[in-house]
Coordinates of N, CA and C in Angstrom, one line a residue:
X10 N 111.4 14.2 -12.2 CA 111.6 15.6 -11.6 C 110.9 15.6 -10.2
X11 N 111.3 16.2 -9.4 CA 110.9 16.3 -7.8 C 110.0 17.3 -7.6
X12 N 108.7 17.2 -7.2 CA 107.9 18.3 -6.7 C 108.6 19.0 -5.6
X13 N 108.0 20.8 -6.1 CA 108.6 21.3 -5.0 C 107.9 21.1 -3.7
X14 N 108.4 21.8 -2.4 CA 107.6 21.3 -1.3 C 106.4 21.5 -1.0
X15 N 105.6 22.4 -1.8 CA 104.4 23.3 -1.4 C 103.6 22.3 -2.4
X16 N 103.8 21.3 -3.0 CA 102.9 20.9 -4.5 C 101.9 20.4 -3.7
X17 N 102.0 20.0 -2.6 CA 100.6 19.1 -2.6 C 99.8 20.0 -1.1
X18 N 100.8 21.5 -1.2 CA 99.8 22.1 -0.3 C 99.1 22.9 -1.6
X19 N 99.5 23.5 -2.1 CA 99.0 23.8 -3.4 C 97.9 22.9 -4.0
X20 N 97.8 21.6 -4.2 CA 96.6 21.0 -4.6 C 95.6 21.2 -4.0
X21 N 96.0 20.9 -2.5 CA 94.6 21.1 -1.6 C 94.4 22.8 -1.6
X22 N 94.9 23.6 -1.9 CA 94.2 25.2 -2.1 C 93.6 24.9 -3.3
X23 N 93.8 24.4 -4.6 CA 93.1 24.1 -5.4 C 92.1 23.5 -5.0
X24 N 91.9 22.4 -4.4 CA 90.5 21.8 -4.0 C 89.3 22.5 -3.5
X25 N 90.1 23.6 -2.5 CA 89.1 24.0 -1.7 C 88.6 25.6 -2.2
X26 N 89.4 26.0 -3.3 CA 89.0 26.8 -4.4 C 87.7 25.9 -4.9
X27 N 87.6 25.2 -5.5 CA 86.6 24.7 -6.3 C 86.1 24.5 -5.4
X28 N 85.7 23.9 -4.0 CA 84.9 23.6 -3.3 C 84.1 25.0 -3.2
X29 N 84.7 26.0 -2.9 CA 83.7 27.4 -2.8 C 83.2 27.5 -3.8
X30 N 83.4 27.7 -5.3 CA 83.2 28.3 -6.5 C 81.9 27.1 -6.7
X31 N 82.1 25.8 -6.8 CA 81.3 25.3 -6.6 C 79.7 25.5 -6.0
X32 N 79.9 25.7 -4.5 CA 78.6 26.3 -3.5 C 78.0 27.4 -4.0
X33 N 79.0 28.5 -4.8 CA 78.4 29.5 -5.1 C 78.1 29.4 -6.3
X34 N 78.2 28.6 -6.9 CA 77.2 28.4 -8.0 C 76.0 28.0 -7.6
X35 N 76.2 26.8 -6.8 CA 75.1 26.3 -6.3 C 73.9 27.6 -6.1
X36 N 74.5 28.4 -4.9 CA 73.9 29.3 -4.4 C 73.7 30.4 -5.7
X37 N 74.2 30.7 -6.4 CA 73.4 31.6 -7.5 C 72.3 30.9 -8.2
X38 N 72.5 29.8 -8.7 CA 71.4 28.9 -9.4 C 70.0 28.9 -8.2
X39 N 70.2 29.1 -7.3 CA 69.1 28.8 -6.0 C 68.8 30.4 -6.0
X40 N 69.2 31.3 -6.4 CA 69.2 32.4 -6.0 C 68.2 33.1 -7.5
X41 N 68.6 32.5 -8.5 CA 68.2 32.9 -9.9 C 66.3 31.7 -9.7
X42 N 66.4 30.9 -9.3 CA 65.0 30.0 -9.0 C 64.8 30.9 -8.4
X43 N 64.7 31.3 -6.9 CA 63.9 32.1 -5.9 C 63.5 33.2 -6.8
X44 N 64.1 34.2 -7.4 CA 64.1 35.5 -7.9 C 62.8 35.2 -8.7
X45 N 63.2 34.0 -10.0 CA 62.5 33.6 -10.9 C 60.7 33.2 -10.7
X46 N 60.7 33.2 -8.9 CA 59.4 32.7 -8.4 C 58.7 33.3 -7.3
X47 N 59.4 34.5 -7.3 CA 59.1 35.1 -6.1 C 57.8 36.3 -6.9
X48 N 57.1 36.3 -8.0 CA 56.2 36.9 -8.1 C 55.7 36.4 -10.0
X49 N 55.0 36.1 -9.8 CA 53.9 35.5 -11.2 C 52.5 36.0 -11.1
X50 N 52.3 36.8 -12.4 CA 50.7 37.5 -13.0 C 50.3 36.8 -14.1
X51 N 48.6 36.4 -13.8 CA 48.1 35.9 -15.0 C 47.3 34.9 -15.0
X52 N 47.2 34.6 -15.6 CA 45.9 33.5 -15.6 C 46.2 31.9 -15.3
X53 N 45.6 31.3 -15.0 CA 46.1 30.2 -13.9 C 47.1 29.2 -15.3
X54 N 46.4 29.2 -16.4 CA 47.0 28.2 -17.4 C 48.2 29.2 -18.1
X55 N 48.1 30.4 -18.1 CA 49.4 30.3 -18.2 C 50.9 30.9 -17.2
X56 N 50.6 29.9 -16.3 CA 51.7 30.2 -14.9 C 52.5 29.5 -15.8
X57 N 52.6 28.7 -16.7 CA 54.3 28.1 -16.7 C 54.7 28.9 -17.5
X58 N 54.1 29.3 -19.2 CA 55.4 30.3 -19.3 C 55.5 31.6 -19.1
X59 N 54.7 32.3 -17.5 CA 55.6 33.2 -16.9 C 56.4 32.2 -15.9
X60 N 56.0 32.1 -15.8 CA 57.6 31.1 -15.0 C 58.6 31.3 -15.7
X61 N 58.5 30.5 -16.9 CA 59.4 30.4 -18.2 C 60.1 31.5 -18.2
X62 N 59.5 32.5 -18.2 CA 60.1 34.4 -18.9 C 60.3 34.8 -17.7
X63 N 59.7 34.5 -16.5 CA 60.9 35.0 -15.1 C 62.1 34.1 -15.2
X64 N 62.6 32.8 -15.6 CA 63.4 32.2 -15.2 C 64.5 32.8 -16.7
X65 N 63.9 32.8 -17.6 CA 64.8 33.5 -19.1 C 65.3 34.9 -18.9
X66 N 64.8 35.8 -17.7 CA 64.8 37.2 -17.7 C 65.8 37.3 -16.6
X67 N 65.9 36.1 -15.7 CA 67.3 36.5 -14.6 C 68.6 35.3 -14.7
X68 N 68.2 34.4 -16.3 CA 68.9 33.5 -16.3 C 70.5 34.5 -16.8
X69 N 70.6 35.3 -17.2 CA 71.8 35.8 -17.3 C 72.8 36.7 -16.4
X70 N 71.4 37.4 -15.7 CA 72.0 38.2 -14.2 C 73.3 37.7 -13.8
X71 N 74.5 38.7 -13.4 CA 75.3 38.6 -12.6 C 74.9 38.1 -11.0
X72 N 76.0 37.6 -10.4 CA 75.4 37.7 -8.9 C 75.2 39.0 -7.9
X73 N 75.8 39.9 -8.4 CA 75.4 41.2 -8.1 C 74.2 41.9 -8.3
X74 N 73.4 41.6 -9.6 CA 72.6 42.0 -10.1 C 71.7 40.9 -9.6
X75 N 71.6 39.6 -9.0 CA 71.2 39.1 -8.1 C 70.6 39.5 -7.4
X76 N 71.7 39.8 -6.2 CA 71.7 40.6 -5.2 C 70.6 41.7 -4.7
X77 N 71.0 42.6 -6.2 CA 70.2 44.0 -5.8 C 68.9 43.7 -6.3
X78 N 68.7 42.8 -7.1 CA 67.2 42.5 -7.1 C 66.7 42.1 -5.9
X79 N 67.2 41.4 -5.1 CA 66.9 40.4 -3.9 C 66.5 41.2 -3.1
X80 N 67.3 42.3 -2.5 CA 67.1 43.5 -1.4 C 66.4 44.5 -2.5
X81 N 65.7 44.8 -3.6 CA 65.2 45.9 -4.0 C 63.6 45.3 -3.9
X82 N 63.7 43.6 -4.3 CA 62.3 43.4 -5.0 C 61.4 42.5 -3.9
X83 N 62.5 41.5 -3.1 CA 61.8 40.6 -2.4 C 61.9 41.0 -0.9
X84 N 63.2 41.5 -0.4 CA 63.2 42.3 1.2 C 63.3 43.7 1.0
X85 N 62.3 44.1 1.7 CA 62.2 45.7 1.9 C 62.4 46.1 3.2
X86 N 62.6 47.6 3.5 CA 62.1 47.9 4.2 C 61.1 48.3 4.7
X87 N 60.6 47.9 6.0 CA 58.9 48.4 6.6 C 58.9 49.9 6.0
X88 N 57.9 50.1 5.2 CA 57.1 51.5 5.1 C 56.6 51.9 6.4
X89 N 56.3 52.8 7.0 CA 55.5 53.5 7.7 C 53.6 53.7 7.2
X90 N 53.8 53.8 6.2 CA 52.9 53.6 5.2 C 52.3 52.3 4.7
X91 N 51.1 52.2 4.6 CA 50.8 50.6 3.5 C 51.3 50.4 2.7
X92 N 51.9 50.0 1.7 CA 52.0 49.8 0.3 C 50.6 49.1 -0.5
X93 N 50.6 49.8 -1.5 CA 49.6 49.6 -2.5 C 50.0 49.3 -3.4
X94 N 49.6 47.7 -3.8 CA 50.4 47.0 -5.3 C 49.2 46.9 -5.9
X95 N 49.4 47.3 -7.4 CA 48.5 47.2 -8.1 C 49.1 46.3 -9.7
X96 N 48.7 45.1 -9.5 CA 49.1 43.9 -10.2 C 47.4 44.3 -11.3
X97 N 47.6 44.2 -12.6 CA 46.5 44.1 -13.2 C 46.5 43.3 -14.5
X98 N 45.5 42.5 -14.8 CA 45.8 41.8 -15.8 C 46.3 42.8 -17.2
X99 N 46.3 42.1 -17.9 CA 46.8 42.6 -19.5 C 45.0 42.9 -19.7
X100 N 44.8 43.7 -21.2 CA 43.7 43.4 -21.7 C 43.2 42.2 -22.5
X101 N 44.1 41.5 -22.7 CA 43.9 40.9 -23.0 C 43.4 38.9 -22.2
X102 N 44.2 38.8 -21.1 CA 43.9 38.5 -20.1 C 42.9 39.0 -19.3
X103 N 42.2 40.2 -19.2 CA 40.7 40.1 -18.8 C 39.7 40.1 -19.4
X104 N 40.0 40.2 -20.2 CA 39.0 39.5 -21.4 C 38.7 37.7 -21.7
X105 N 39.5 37.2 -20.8 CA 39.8 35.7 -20.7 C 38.9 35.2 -19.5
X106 N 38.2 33.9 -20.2 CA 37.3 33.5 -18.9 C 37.6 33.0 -17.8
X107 N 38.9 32.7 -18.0 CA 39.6 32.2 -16.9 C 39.8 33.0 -15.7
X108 N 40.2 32.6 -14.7 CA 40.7 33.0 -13.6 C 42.1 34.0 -13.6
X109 N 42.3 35.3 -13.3 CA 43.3 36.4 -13.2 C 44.1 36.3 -12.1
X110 N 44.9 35.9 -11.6 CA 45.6 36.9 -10.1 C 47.0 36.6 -10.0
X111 N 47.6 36.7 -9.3 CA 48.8 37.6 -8.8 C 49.8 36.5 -8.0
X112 N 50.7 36.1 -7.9 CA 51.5 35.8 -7.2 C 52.5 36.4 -6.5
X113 N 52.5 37.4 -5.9 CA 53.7 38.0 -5.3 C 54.4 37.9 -4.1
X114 N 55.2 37.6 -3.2 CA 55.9 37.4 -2.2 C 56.9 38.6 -1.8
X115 N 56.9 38.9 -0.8 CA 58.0 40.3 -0.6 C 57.9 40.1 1.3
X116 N 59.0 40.5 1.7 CA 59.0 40.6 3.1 C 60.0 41.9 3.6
X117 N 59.0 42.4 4.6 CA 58.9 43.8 4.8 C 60.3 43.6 6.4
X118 N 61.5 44.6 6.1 CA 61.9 44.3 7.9 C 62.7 45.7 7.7
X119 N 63.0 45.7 9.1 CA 63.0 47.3 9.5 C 64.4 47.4 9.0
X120 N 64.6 48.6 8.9 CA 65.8 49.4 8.0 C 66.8 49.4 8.4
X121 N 67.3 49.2 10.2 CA 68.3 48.4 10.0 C 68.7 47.1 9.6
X122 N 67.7 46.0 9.7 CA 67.9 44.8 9.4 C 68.1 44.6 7.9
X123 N 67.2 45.6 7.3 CA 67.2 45.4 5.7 C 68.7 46.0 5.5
X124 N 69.5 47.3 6.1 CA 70.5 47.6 5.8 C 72.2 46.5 6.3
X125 N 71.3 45.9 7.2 CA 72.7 44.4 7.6 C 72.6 43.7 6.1
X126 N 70.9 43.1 5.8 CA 71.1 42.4 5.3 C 72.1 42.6 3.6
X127 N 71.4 43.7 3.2 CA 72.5 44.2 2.0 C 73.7 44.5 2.2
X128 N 74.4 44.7 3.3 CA 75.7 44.6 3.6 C 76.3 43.1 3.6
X129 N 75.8 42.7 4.1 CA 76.5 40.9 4.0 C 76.4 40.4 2.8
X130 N 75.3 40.6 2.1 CA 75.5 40.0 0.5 C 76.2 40.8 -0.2
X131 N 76.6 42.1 -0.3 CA 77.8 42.7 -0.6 C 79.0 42.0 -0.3
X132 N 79.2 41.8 0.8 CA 80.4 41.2 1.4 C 80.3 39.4 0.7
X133 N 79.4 38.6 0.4 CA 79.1 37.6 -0.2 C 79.8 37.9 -1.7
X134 N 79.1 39.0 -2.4 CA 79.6 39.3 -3.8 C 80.3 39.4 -4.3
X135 N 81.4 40.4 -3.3 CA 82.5 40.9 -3.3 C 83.7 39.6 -3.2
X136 N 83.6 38.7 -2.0 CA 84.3 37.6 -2.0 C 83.8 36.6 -3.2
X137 N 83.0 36.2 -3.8 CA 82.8 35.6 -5.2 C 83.7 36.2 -5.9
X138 N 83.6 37.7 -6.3 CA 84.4 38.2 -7.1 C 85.7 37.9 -6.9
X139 N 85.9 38.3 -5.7 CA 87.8 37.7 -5.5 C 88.1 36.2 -5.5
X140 N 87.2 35.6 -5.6 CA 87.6 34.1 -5.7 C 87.7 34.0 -7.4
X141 N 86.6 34.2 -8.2 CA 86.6 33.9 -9.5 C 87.5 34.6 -10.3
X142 N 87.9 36.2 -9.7 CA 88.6 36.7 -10.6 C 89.9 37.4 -10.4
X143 N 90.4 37.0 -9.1 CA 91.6 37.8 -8.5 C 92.2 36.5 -7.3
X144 N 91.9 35.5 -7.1 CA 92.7 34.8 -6.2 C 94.3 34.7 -6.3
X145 N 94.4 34.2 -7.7 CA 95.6 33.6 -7.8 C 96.4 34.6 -8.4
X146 N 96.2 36.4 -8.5 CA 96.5 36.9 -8.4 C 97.2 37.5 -6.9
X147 N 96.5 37.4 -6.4 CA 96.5 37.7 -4.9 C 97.5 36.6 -3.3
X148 N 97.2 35.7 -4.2 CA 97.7 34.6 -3.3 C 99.3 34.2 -3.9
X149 N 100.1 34.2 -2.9 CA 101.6 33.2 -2.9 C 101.2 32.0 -3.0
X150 N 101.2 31.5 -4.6 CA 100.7 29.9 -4.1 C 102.5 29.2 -4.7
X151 N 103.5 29.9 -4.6 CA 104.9 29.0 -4.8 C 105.6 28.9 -3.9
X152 N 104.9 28.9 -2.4 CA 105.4 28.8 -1.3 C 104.6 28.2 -0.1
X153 N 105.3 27.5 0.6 CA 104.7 26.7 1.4 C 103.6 27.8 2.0
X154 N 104.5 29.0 2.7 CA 103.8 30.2 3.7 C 102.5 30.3 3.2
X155 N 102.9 30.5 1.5 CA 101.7 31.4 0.6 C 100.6 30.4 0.5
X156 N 101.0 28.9 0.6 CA 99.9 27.8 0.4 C 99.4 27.9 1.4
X157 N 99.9 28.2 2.9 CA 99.4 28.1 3.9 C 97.7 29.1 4.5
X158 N 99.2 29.8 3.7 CA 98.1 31.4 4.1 C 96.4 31.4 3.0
X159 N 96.5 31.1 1.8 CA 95.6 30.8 0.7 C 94.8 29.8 1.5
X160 N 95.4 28.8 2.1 CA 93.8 27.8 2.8 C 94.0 27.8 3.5
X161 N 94.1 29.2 4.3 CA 93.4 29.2 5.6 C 92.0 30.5 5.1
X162 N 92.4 31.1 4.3 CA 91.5 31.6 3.3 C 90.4 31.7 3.2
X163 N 90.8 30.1 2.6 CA 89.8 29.6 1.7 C 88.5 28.7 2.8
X164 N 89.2 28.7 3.7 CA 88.9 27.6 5.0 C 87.5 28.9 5.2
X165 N 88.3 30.2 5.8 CA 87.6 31.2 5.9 C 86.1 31.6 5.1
X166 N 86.5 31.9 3.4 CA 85.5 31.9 2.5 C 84.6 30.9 3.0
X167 N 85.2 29.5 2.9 CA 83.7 28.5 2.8 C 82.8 28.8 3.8
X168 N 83.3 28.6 5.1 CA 82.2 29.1 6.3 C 81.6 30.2 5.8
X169 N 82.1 31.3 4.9 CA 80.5 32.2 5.3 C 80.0 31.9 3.8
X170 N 80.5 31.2 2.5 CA 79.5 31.0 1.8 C 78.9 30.1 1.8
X171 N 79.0 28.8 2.7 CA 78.3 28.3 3.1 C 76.8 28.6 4.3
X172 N 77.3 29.4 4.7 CA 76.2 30.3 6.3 C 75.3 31.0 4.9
X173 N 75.6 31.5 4.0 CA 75.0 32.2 3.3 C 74.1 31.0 2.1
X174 N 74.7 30.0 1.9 CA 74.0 29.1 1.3 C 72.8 28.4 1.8
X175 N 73.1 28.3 3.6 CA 72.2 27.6 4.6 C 70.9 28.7 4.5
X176 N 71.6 29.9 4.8 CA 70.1 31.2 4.6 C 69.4 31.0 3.4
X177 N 70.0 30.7 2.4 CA 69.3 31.1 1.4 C 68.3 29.9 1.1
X178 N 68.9 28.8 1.5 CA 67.5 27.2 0.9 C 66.4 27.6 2.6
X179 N 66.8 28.2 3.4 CA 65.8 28.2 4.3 C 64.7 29.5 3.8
X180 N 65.2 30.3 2.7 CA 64.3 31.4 2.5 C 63.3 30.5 1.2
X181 N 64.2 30.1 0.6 CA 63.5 29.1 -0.2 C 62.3 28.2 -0.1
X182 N 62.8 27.6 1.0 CA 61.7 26.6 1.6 C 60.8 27.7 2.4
X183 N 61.0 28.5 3.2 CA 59.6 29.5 3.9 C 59.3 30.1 2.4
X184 N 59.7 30.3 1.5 CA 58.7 30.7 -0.1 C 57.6 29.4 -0.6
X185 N 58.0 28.5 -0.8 CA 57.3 27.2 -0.8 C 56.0 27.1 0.4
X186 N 56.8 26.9 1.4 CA 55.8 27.0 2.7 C 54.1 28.0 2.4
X187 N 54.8 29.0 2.0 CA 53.9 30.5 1.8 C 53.2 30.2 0.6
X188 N 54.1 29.4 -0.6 CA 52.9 29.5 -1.6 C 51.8 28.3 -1.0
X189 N 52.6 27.1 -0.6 CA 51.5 26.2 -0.7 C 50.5 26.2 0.6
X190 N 50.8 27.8 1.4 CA 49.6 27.8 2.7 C 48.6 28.6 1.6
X191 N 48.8 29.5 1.0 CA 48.4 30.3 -0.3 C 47.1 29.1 -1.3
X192 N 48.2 28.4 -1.5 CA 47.3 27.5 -2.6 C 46.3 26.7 -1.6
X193 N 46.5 26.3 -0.7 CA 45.2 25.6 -0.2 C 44.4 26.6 0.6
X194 N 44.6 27.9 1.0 CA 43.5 29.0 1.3 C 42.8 28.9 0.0
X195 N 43.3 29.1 -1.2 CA 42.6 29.7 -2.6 C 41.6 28.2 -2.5

């Protein structure tokens, strides 16, 4: 039997489907770590399993719920005001001879920036969702035009889930950076 004309433009929209869905896995799994490390309380021996129970507590999060953790917990907007965090041990933890304190990480930027930034990961979210749950709804993939039109798409998608993959291992690494200027001040 003879493929029709569009078969092997159709494969390559398949390819480059998985090539995004792919990254954005990537990119949520890097996104669920950050989340999972961006603030730990408690006593020095037991950092790993709060680690453990931050990484168990956003291991099922959507990427939306991602998201609004990301812009609610880790970028804010500048207060006018100081903020006053009050991290305190358990009772039971200061009762412990050990050492108590805080890990928290958060970066303050002004309200329009904080408001770009939640707009673009919307627009990040939004395009995940239409890739994982509406493409091939959406897309003519039994026609050459419709193959054509789908990867140029998809061409589209990857550049910005990629620009958004590049942001996010650079936020990563300046979190790293920060804890371990942190750990050798302590």
């Amino acid at each position: 039997m003879e493929e029709p004309s569009y078969a092997a433009l159709q494969r390559e929209v398949q390819r480059k489907l998985g090539r995004c869905l792919i990254v954005i896995q990537q990119y949520e799994l890097l996104l669920k770590e950050f989340l999972a490390k961006r603030e730990i309380p408690g006593v020095l021996s037991s950092f790993p399993e709060k680690l453990a129970e931050n990484v168990s507590a956003v291991a099922t999060n959507t990427m939306g719920q991602l998201v609004g953790e990301l812009t609610k917990e880790y970028f804010q907007p500048a207060s006018p005001e100081p903020v006053q965090y009050q991290t305190a041990p358990s009772p039971v933890e200061a009762e412990n001879p050990e050492v108590w304190f805080s890990i928290r990480l958060r970066v303050s930027m002004t309200l329009d920036a904080h408001a770009q930034l939640k707009t673009d990961l919307q627009e990040l979210v939004d395009m995940r969702n239409d890739l994982v749950h509406h493409f091939v709804e959406g897309q003519d993939l039994m026609s050459d035009e419709g193959c054509i039109a789908a990867d140029m798409y998809l061409e589209y998608c990857y550049a910005e889930i990629d620009r958004h993959w590049v942001v996010l291992q650079d936020w990563a690494a300046s979190m790293t950076e920060a804890k371990q200027a942190a750990a050798s001040y302590i």
